[in-house]
Structures are given as structure tokens and as C-alpha cells.
Coordinates of C-alpha atoms in Angstrom, one line a residue:
X93 CA 84.1 86.2 128.0
X94 CA 84.6 87.3 124.4
X95 CA 81.8 89.3 122.7
X96 CA 80.3 88.1 119.4
X97 CA 81.0 90.4 116.4
X98 CA 83.3 92.7 118.4
X99 CA 86.4 94.3 117.0
X100 CA 89.1 95.0 119.5
X101 CA 92.3 97.0 118.9
X102 CA 95.3 96.1 121.0
X103 CA 97.8 98.9 121.1
X104 CA 101.2 98.1 122.9
X105 CA 103.0 101.1 124.1
X106 CA 106.5 101.9 125.6
X107 CA 107.9 105.4 125.7
X108 CA 105.6 106.3 122.8
X109 CA 104.8 110.0 123.4
X110 CA 106.3 111.1 120.2
X111 CA 104.0 109.4 117.8
X112 CA 101.3 107.8 119.8
X113 CA 98.7 110.6 119.3
X114 CA 98.7 110.4 115.5
X115 CA 98.2 106.7 115.7
X116 CA 95.2 107.0 118.2
X117 CA 93.6 109.5 116.0
X118 CA 93.9 107.3 112.9
X119 CA 92.0 104.6 114.9
X120 CA 89.3 107.1 115.9
X121 CA 88.8 108.3 112.3
X122 CA 88.1 104.9 110.9
X123 CA 85.1 104.6 108.6
X124 CA 84.1 101.4 110.4
X125 CA 84.1 102.1 114.1
X126 CA 85.9 99.7 116.5
X127 CA 84.2 98.5 119.6
X128 CA 87.2 98.3 122.1
X129 CA 90.7 99.7 122.3
X130 CA 93.0 98.1 124.9
X131 CA 96.2 99.8 125.7
X132 CA 99.0 98.0 127.4
X133 CA 101.9 100.0 128.4
X134 CA 105.3 98.4 129.2
X135 CA 106.6 100.7 131.8
X136 CA 107.0 104.0 130.0
X137 CA 109.0 106.7 131.7
X138 CA 108.1 109.6 129.2
X139 CA 104.7 111.2 128.8
X140 CA 102.9 108.2 127.1
X141 CA 100.4 107.9 129.8
X142 CA 99.5 111.7 129.7
X143 CA 98.9 111.1 125.9
X144 CA 96.6 108.1 126.5
X145 CA 94.7 110.0 129.2
X146 CA 94.1 113.0 126.8
X147 CA 92.2 110.4 124.6
X148 CA 89.9 108.9 127.3
X149 CA 87.2 111.5 126.5
X150 CA 87.4 111.1 122.8
X151 CA 87.0 107.3 122.9
X152 CA 84.0 107.6 125.3
X153 CA 82.4 110.3 123.0
X154 CA 82.9 107.9 119.9
X155 CA 81.1 105.0 121.8
X156 CA 84.3 102.9 122.0
X157 CA 85.1 101.1 125.1
X158 CA 88.5 101.7 126.5
X159 CA 90.9 99.7 128.8
X160 CA 94.3 100.7 130.0
X161 CA 96.8 98.6 131.8
X162 CA 100.6 99.1 132.8
X163 CA 103.0 96.3 133.4
X164 CA 104.6 96.3 136.8
X165 CA 108.0 95.5 135.0
X166 CA 109.2 95.7 131.4
X167 CA 108.2 92.6 129.4
X168 CA 109.5 93.4 126.1
X169 CA 107.7 94.0 122.9
X170 CA 106.7 90.5 121.8
X171 CA 105.7 89.4 125.4
X172 CA 103.7 92.5 125.9
X173 CA 101.6 91.8 122.8
X174 CA 101.4 88.1 123.7
X175 CA 99.9 88.7 127.2
X176 CA 97.6 91.3 125.7
X177 CA 96.3 88.9 123.3
X178 CA 95.7 86.5 126.1
X179 CA 93.5 89.1 127.8
X180 CA 91.7 90.2 124.8
X181 CA 87.9 89.9 124.7
X182 CA 86.8 90.9 121.2
X183 CA 86.0 88.4 118.5
X184 CA 88.2 90.1 115.9
X185 CA 91.6 91.4 117.2
X186 CA 93.7 94.1 115.5
X187 CA 97.3 94.6 116.5
X188 CA 98.6 98.1 116.5
X189 CA 102.1 99.6 117.0
X190 CA 102.4 102.9 118.7
X191 CA 104.2 104.7 115.9
X192 CA 102.4 103.9 112.8
X193 CA 99.5 105.4 111.0
X194 CA 96.2 103.4 109.9
X195 CA 94.5 104.5 106.6
X196 CA 90.8 105.5 107.2
X197 CA 89.4 102.4 105.7
X198 CA 91.7 99.8 107.2
X199 CA 89.3 98.2 109.6
X200 CA 86.4 98.2 107.0
X201 CA 88.5 96.4 104.4
X202 CA 90.2 94.0 106.6
X203 CA 87.0 92.9 108.4
X204 CA 85.4 91.8 105.0
X205 CA 87.2 88.6 104.7
X206 CA 86.2 87.5 108.1
X207 CA 82.5 88.1 107.2
X208 CA 82.6 86.4 103.9
X209 CA 84.5 83.2 104.8
X210 CA 86.0 81.1 107.5
X211 CA 89.3 83.0 107.6
X212 CA 91.3 83.1 110.9
X213 CA 94.0 85.8 110.0
X214 CA 94.0 88.7 107.5
X215 CA 97.0 91.0 106.9
X216 CA 97.6 93.9 104.5
X217 CA 100.4 95.7 102.6
X218 CA 101.5 99.1 103.8
X219 CA 103.5 102.2 102.7
X220 CA 106.8 103.1 104.2
X221 CA 107.0 106.7 105.8
X222 CA 109.6 108.7 107.4
X223 CA 109.8 110.4 110.8
X224 CA 107.4 113.1 109.7
X225 CA 105.0 110.7 108.2
X226 CA 105.9 111.5 104.5
X227 CA 105.9 108.5 102.1
X228 CA 109.4 107.2 101.3
X229 CA 109.5 106.6 97.5
X230 CA 110.2 102.8 96.6
X231 CA 108.9 99.6 97.8
X232 CA 105.8 99.1 99.9
X233 CA 106.3 97.0 103.1
X234 CA 105.4 93.6 101.4
X235 CA 107.6 94.5 98.3
X236 CA 110.5 95.0 100.8
X237 CA 109.9 91.4 101.7
X238 CA 109.8 90.2 97.8
X239 CA 106.1 89.8 98.2
X240 CA 104.7 91.7 95.4
X241 CA 100.8 91.7 94.5
X242 CA 101.2 88.9 92.0
X243 CA 103.2 86.6 94.4
X244 CA 100.7 87.5 97.1
X245 CA 98.1 85.4 95.1
X246 CA 100.3 82.4 95.2
X247 CA 101.0 83.0 98.9
X248 CA 97.1 82.8 99.6
X249 CA 97.0 79.5 97.9
X250 CA 100.1 78.0 99.6
X251 CA 100.9 80.0 102.8
X252 CA 103.0 77.4 104.7
X253 CA 105.5 77.2 101.7
X254 CA 106.2 80.8 102.0
X255 CA 106.3 80.9 105.8
X256 CA 108.5 77.9 105.9
X257 CA 111.2 80.3 104.4
X258 CA 110.5 83.5 106.5
X259 CA 108.0 85.6 108.1
X260 CA 106.1 87.9 105.7
X261 CA 103.5 89.1 108.3
X262 CA 103.9 92.4 110.3
X263 CA 102.0 92.1 113.5
X264 CA 100.9 95.7 113.0
X265 CA 99.3 94.8 109.7
X266 CA 97.2 91.9 111.1
X267 CA 93.8 91.0 112.2
X268 CA 92.9 87.6 113.5
X269 CA 90.3 85.7 115.3
X270 CA 90.7 85.6 119.0
X271 CA 89.8 81.9 119.3
X272 CA 92.4 81.0 116.8
X273 CA 95.3 83.0 118.7
X274 CA 94.1 81.3 122.0
X275 CA 94.3 77.9 120.5
X276 CA 97.8 78.6 119.3
X277 CA 98.8 79.7 122.8
X278 CA 101.9 81.9 123.5
X279 CA 104.8 82.0 120.9
X280 CA 107.7 79.5 121.6
X281 CA 110.6 81.4 123.5
X282 CA 112.2 83.7 120.9
X283 CA 109.8 83.3 118.3
X284 CA 108.1 86.7 117.0
X285 CA 104.6 86.7 118.0
X286 CA 103.3 87.7 114.6
X287 CA 105.3 84.8 112.9
X288 CA 103.9 82.2 115.3
X289 CA 100.2 83.3 114.9
X290 CA 100.6 83.4 111.0
X291 CA 102.1 79.9 110.9
X292 CA 99.4 78.6 113.4
X293 CA 96.6 80.0 111.3
X294 CA 98.2 78.9 107.9
X295 CA 98.5 75.2 109.3
X296 CA 95.4 75.0 111.3
X297 CA 93.0 77.4 109.4
X298 CA 93.3 80.0 106.7
X299 CA 95.4 83.2 106.4
X300 CA 94.8 85.7 103.6
X301 CA 97.1 88.6 102.5
X302 CA 95.5 91.8 100.9
X303 CA 97.5 93.9 98.5
X304 CA 95.7 96.9 99.9
X305 CA 98.0 99.5 101.5
X306 CA 96.1 100.1 104.6
X307 CA 98.7 101.4 107.1
X308 CA 101.8 103.7 107.1
X309 CA 104.8 101.9 108.5
X310 CA 107.0 104.6 110.1
X311 CA 110.8 104.2 110.0
X312 CA 112.9 106.0 112.9
X313 CA 115.8 105.3 115.0
X314 CA 113.8 103.5 117.7
X315 CA 112.2 100.9 115.3
X316 CA 112.3 97.4 116.8
X317 CA 112.0 96.1 113.1
X318 CA 113.2 98.2 110.4
X319 CA 113.1 97.9 106.5
X320 CA 114.8 99.5 103.6
X321 CA 118.4 100.6 102.9
X322 CA 119.4 101.1 106.6
X323 CA 118.1 97.6 107.3
X324 CA 120.2 96.1 104.5
X325 CA 123.4 97.9 105.8
X326 CA 122.7 96.5 109.3
X327 CA 122.4 93.0 107.8
X328 CA 125.8 93.3 106.0
X329 CA 127.6 94.5 109.2
X330 CA 125.8 91.8 111.2
X331 CA 127.0 89.1 108.7
X332 CA 130.7 90.3 109.1
X333 CA 130.5 90.7 112.8
X334 CA 128.6 87.4 113.8
X335 CA 127.7 85.3 110.7
X336 CA 126.5 82.2 112.6
X337 CA 124.5 83.5 115.5
X338 CA 121.3 84.7 113.8
X339 CA 121.3 81.2 111.9
X340 CA 121.6 79.3 115.1
X341 CA 118.8 81.4 116.7
X342 CA 116.5 80.6 113.8
X343 CA 117.4 76.9 113.9
X344 CA 116.6 76.9 117.7
X345 CA 113.2 78.8 117.1
X346 CA 112.2 76.3 114.5
X347 CA 112.9 73.5 116.7
X348 CA 110.8 75.0 119.4
X349 CA 107.9 75.7 117.0
X350 CA 107.9 72.1 115.8
X351 CA 107.9 70.8 119.3
X352 CA 104.6 72.7 119.7
X353 CA 103.3 71.5 116.3
X354 CA 103.9 68.0 116.9
X355 CA 100.3 67.0 117.0
X356 CA 99.2 69.0 114.0
X357 CA 97.7 66.9 111.3
X358 CA 98.3 69.1 108.4
X359 CA 100.8 67.6 106.0
X360 CA 102.3 70.8 105.3
X361 CA 104.1 70.6 108.6
X362 CA 106.6 68.3 106.9
X363 CA 107.9 71.3 105.1
X364 CA 109.0 72.7 108.5
X365 CA 110.6 69.4 109.5
X366 CA 112.5 69.3 106.1
X367 CA 113.8 72.7 106.8
X368 CA 114.8 71.8 110.3
X369 CA 116.8 68.6 108.9
X370 CA 118.5 70.9 106.4
X371 CA 119.6 73.5 108.8
X372 CA 120.9 71.1 111.1
X373 CA 123.0 69.7 108.6
X374 CA 124.5 73.1 107.9
X375 CA 124.2 75.3 111.1
X376 CA 124.8 72.2 113.3
X377 CA 127.9 71.0 111.6
X378 CA 130.9 72.1 113.6
X379 CA 133.6 71.0 110.8
X380 CA 133.9 73.9 108.5
X381 CA 135.1 72.1 105.4
X382 CA 132.1 69.6 105.8
X383 CA 129.8 72.6 106.2
X384 CA 131.1 74.1 103.1
X385 CA 130.6 71.0 101.1
X386 CA 127.0 70.7 102.4
X387 CA 126.4 74.3 101.6
X388 CA 127.1 73.8 97.8
X389 CA 125.4 70.5 97.7
X390 CA 122.1 71.9 99.2
X391 CA 122.5 75.0 97.2
X392 CA 122.3 72.8 94.0
X393 CA 119.4 70.9 95.6
X394 CA 117.6 74.1 95.8
X395 CA 117.3 74.3 99.7
X396 CA 118.4 77.8 99.8
X397 CA 115.7 79.1 97.4
X398 CA 113.0 77.0 99.2
X399 CA 114.1 77.5 102.7
X400 CA 116.7 80.3 103.1
X401 CA 116.0 83.6 104.5
X402 CA 117.6 86.7 102.7
X403 CA 121.5 86.6 103.4
X404 CA 121.2 83.0 104.7
X405 CA 123.5 81.6 102.0
X406 CA 126.0 84.6 102.6
X407 CA 125.9 84.0 106.3
X408 CA 126.7 80.3 106.0
X409 CA 129.5 81.0 103.6
X410 CA 131.3 83.5 105.8
X411 CA 130.8 81.2 108.9
X412 CA 133.1 78.8 107.2
X413 CA 135.9 81.2 107.1
X414 CA 135.3 83.1 110.4

């Protein structure tokens, strides 16, 4: 049974011995103590379990309840988080990656909106750091998604319009009410868990983004999701190698999400239906010339600026010649 007013941190690990100790220390040194740390390991074969075990006494000394579970087989990043959320018991859930760092006031700052109003999800900005934990000059995490502080104010007023275009919410930057996540249920197949829960909370409740930089997002060779110059290079090579596959995947995920959102009464869900219709007219069109004509027509109509993810236009154009 969930406990009232409890804060639970879910940490999902997989071969995380390199950075996990730093992350756990940053949770232990929060100015507002969390009540429960739940660690779900996805079949690590390095020393991750030994690192976790060294913190058992520190959790107990700090008065923090501790739970550990190891999956019998590897589920993958998104499914591991999804099953961890389904098994959670805290009222407010914080998601935590194994390789990031929390600023000391992260929990204290992010818990405030939950106490002040009926918010279902809160997410924050973060700093980008290198392998050694040093800040990489340039954009913050949200700025790298073209969501600067002034635009974040607009996002908070109309989140579905933003989320209809792309996901701006990193799971490791979020906290949410357990009840909201359980109502949402597991993400549709292939859909990132953070995107699904953000979209659900935006349609069925309230989601708030904070400009505060409350975590440090570490960039290294094993990142599941990267940002910055290397991510841009990866996108360019991906477009040249396989321009259509990511767009088809985006279309399939959106279609599955809308199947799950069929009974949602919020009229903003029509934005997602409009995007699906547009994407079907482009990505689902097998004839290249007709696809090219539709690309230019819908570009003039503003569909790419409303619904297109970064590089969507370039992907669609390249798909007409490759």
C-alpha cells in the first residue's frame, strides 16, 4: 500500500559501477531527506551490486528505508523503470539514473509544487557534465531541447501543444504522483516511459517544468540518450543511413499512444490526432513524388513547425531520394 507523504527514489541500474557511488551519495546528502530508495538492477555483471551493498549501512544510518531487487533477465532501460514504477509504494516518486548527480536541493525544490497545488508531475532543468563530472560549457539540458526559461513558461500553460511535437522531459529530471503513473499504466510498446507519463499527466492532470538546474546530466560513451554535438553528428549519420525508419517508428508509437488515449476527454488530444493524420500523409505515402508534394504543401501549412521533431523535414526530404 502507498504511504502518505512519502518520497521514494527509484534507481535503475545496469553495469553502473563506474558512477553509481557518486549518484547515491548525492541522494544521501539532500537537504530534504527522502523516505525510501528502491534500486532495481537489470542483470549487472560488473561490481554494481557490491557498490549498492556498501551503501546499505549509510541508508539505515540516515533513516532511509532501502529496497533492492535484481531482475532474473535483462528487461532493458524503459521496461526496468516501468516495472519499478508499478511496484513503487511512495506517494511522490523520483526517477534516478545511475550515472547522474543530484544537486543538494533537488528534492526540496521539486517537492514544493506538489505541496502547493494539485500537480501530477514536476521536472527540472539540468547541467550537462562530462565523464569526470565537470560542467560542459554551453546549453543546459532543456536549452539543448530548445526549451529555454522563457519558453518554459509557455510550456507550463500549454504542455500538450509542446509534447505533441516531441518529448522535452528526461525521466531522470522528473518527480510525479504514484497514483497518476498507475492510472497511466505501462507505456505503449516502443514509447519512452518518461514521454508517456509526461503526456498522460499533461492530458489528465497538470505538469510543471522548473527552470532550476537541479541535476547534472553526465555524458559518456554508454549513454542511452545523449545530447550536444555528438548527438547532432549521430542524427546526421542516421538521416543519411536510414532516413525513414525513425519517422515510421515515431508514427507507430503515436498510433499506439492514441489507442490508449481513446477515452481521454481532454480536447487537446485532438492535437495528437491531427499529428497522426499528418504523419500518415507523409510517412505512410509510398509514392515518392506524391510524398514530396505533400512535404512542401504541409511545410507551407506550418505542420513541420507545429508537429515536426528536429530533423523531421530533412529526414522526409532525404527519404524521397533514398
